[in-house]
PDB file of C-alpha atoms in Angstrom:
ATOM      1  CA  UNK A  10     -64.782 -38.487 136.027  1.00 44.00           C
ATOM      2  CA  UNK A  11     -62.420 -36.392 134.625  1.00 48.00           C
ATOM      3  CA  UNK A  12     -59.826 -34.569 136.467  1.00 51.00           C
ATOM      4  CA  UNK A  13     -59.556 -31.355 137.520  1.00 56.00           C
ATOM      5  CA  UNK A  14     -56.689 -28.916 136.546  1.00 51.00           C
ATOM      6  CA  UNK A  15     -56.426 -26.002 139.206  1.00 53.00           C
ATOM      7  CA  UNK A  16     -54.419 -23.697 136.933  1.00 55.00           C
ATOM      8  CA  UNK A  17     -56.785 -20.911 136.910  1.00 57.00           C
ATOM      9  CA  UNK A  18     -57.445 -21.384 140.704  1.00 62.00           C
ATOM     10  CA  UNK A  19     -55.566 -19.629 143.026  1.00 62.00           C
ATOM     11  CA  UNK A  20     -52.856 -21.700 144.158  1.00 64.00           C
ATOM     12  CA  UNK A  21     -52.801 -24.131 141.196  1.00 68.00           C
ATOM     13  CA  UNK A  22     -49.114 -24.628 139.764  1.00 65.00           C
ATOM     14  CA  UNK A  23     -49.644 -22.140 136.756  1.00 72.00           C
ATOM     15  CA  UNK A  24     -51.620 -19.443 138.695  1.00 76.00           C
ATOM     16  CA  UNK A  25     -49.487 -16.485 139.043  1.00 80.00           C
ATOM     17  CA  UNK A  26     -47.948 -16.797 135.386  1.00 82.00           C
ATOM     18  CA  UNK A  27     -51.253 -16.887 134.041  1.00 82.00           C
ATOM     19  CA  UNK A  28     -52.151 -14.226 135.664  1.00 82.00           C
ATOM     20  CA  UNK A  29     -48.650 -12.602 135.569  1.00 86.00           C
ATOM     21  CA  UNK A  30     -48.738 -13.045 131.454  1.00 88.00           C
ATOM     22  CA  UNK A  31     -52.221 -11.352 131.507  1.00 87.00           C
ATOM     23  CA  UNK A  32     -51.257  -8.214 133.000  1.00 89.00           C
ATOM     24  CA  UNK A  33     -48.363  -8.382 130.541  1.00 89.00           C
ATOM     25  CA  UNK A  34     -50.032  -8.355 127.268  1.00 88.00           C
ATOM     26  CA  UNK A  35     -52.474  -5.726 128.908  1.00 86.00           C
ATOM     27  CA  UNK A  36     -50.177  -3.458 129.231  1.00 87.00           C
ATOM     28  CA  UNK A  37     -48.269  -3.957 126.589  1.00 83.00           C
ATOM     29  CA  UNK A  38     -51.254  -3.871 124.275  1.00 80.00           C
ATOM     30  CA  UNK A  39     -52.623  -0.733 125.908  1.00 81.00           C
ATOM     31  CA  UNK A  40     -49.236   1.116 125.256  1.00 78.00           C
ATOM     32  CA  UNK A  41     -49.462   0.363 121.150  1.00 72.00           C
ATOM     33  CA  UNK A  42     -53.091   1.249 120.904  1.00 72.00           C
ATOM     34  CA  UNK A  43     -52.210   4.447 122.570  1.00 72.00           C
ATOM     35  CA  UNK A  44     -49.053   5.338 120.546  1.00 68.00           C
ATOM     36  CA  UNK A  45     -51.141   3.701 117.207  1.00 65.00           C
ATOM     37  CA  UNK A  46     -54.425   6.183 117.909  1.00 66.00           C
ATOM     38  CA  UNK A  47     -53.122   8.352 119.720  1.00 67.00           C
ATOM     39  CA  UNK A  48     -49.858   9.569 118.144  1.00 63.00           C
ATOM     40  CA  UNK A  49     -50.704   8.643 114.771  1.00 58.00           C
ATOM     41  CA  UNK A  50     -48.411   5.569 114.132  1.00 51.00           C
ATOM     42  CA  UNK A  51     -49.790   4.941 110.901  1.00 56.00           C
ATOM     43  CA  UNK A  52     -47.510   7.452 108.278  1.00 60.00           C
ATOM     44  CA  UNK A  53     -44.571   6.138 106.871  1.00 59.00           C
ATOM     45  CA  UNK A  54     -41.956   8.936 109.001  1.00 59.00           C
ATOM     46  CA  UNK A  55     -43.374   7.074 112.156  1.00 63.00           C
ATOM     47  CA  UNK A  56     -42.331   3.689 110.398  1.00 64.00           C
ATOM     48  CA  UNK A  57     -39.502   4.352 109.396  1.00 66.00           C
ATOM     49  CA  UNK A  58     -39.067   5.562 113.136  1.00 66.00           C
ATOM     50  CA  UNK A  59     -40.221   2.229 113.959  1.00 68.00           C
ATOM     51  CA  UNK A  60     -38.167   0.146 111.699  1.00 67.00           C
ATOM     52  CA  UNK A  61     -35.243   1.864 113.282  1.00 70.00           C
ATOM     53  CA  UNK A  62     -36.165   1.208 116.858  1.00 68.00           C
ATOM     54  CA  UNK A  63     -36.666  -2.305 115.778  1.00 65.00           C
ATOM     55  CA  UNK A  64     -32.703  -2.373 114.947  1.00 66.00           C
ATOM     56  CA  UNK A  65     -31.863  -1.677 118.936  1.00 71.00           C
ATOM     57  CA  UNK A  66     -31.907  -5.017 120.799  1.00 72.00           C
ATOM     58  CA  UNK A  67     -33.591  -3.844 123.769  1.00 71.00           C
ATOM     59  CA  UNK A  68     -36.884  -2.962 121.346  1.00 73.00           C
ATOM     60  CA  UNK A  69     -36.069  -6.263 119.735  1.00 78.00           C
ATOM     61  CA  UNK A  70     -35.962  -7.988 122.950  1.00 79.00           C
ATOM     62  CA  UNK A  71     -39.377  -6.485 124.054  1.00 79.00           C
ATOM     63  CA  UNK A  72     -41.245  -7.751 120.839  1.00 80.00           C
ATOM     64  CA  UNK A  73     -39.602 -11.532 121.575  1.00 84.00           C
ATOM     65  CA  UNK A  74     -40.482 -11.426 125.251  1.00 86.00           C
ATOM     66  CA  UNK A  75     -44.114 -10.505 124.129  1.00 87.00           C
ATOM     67  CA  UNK A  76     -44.476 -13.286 121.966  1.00 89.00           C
ATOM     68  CA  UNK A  77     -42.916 -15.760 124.511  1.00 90.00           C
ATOM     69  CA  UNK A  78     -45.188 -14.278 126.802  1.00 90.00           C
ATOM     70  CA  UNK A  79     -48.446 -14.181 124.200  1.00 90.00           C
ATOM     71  CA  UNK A  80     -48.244 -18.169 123.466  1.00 91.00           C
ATOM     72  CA  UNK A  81     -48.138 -19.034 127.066  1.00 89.00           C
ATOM     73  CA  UNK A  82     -50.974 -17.027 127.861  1.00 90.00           C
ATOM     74  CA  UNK A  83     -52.746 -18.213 124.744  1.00 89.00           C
ATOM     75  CA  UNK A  84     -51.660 -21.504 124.981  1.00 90.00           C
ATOM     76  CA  UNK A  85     -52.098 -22.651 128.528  1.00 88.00           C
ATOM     77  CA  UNK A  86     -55.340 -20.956 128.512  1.00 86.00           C
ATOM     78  CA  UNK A  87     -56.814 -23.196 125.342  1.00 87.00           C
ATOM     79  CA  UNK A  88     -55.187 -26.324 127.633  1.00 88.00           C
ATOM     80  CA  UNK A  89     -57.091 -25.028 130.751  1.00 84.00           C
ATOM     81  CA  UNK A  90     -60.226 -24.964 129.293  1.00 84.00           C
ATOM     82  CA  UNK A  91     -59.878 -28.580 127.005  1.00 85.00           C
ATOM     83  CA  UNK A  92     -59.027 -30.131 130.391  1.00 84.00           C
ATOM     84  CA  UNK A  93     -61.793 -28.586 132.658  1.00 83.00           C
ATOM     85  CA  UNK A  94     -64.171 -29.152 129.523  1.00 83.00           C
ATOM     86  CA  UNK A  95     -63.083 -33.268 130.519  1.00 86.00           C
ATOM     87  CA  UNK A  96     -60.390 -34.299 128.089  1.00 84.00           C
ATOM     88  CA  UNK A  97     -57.891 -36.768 129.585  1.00 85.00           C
ATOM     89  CA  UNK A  98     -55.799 -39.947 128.614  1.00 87.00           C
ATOM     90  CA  UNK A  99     -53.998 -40.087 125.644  1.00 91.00           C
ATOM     91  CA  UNK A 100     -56.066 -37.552 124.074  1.00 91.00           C
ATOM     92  CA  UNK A 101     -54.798 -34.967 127.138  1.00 90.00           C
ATOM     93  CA  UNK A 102     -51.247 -36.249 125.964  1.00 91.00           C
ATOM     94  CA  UNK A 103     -51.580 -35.784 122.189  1.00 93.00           C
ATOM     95  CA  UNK A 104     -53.244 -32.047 123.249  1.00 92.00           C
ATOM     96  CA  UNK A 105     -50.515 -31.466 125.147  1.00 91.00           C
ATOM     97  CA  UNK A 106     -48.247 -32.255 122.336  1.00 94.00           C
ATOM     98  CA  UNK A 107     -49.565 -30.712 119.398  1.00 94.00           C
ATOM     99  CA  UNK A 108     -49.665 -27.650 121.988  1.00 93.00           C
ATOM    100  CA  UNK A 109     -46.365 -27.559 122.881  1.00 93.00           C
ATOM    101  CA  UNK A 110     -45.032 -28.269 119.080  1.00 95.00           C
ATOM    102  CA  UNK A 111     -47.350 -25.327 117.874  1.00 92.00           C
ATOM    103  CA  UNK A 112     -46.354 -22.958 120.308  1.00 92.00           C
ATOM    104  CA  UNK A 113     -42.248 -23.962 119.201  1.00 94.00           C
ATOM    105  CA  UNK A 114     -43.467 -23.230 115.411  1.00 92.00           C
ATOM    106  CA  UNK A 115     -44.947 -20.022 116.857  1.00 91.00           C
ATOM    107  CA  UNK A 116     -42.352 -18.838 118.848  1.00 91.00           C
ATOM    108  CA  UNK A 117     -39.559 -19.609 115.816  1.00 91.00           C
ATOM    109  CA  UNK A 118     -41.464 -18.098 112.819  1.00 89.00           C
ATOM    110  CA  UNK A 119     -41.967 -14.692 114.926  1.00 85.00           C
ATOM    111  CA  UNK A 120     -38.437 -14.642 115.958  1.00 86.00           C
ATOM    112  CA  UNK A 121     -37.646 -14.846 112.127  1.00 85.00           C
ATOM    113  CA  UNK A 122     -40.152 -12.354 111.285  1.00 81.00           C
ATOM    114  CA  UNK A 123     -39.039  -9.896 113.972  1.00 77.00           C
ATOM    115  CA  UNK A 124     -35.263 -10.276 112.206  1.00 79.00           C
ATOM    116  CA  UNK A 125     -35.970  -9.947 108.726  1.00 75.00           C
ATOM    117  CA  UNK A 126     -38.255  -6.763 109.522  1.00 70.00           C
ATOM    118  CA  UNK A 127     -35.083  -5.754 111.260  1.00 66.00           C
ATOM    119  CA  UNK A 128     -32.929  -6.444 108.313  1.00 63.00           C
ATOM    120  CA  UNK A 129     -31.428  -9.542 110.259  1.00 62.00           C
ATOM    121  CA  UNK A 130     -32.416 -12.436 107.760  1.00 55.00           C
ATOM    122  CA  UNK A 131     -34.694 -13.156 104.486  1.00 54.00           C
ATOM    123  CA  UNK A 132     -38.632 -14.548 105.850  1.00 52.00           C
TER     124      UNK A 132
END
C-alpha cells in the first residue's frame, strides 16, 4: 500500500504553509480584481501608473514574493494529490524532481519578466 502524505492534514510538516500560501494568493488576488473592476485598471494612464509602480522595489518585491508564493501553493498541492492518489518509489522521486526543476524554471522566467516589464533587462 502506498503511503500516506499528511501535508494537507493538520499537523503534517507542510500544513500551515499550505494553508498560509492560500490565504496569500487570496488576498492578493482579491485586491487586483478589485483595483482591475473596480477602478478601471484597464486604460493606458492606469498602466502607465502601473509600469511606474513596477520601477519601486517594494511593488517589485510584492510581485516576486507572489510568485514564490504561487508555485509552492501550486506545486506542493499537484505533489499532495499524486502521492495520496498512490504514487511512490522512484516514480515519487522523478515527480519530485521534475517538480522541483519546473518550479526553478518558473520562478526564474517570472523574475526576468517582472525586470524587463520594469525596464531592468531584455525577455
Amino acid at each position: 500500500m502506498a503511503e500516506r502524505y499528511t501535508s494537507f492534514e493538520p499537523g503534517g510538516r507542510r500544513w500551515l504553509w499550505q494553508r498560509l500560501t492560500a490565504a496569500f494568493l487570496v488576498v492578493v488576488l482579491a485586491f487586483h480584481f478589485f483595483l482591475l473592476h473596480f477602478l478601471n485598471h484597464a486604460d493606458e494612464v492606469t498602466f502607465a501608473l502601473s509600469q511606474a509602480r513596477m520601477e519601486q522595489l517594494t511593488y517589485f518585491s510584492l510581485m516576486i514574493l507572489f510568485l514564490v508564493t504561487a508555485t509552492f501553493h501550486g506545486v506542493n498541492g499537484v505533489y499532495n494529490a499524486l502521492v495520496n492518489m498512490g504514487l511512490s518509489g522512484s516514480r515519487k522521486t522523478a515527480v519530485k524532481a521534475i517538480l522541483g526543476v519546473g518550479s526553478l524554471l518558473v520562478i526564474v522566467q517570472g523574475v526576468r519578466t517582472a525586470l524587463a516589464w520594469a525596464g531592468g533587462v531584455p525577455i
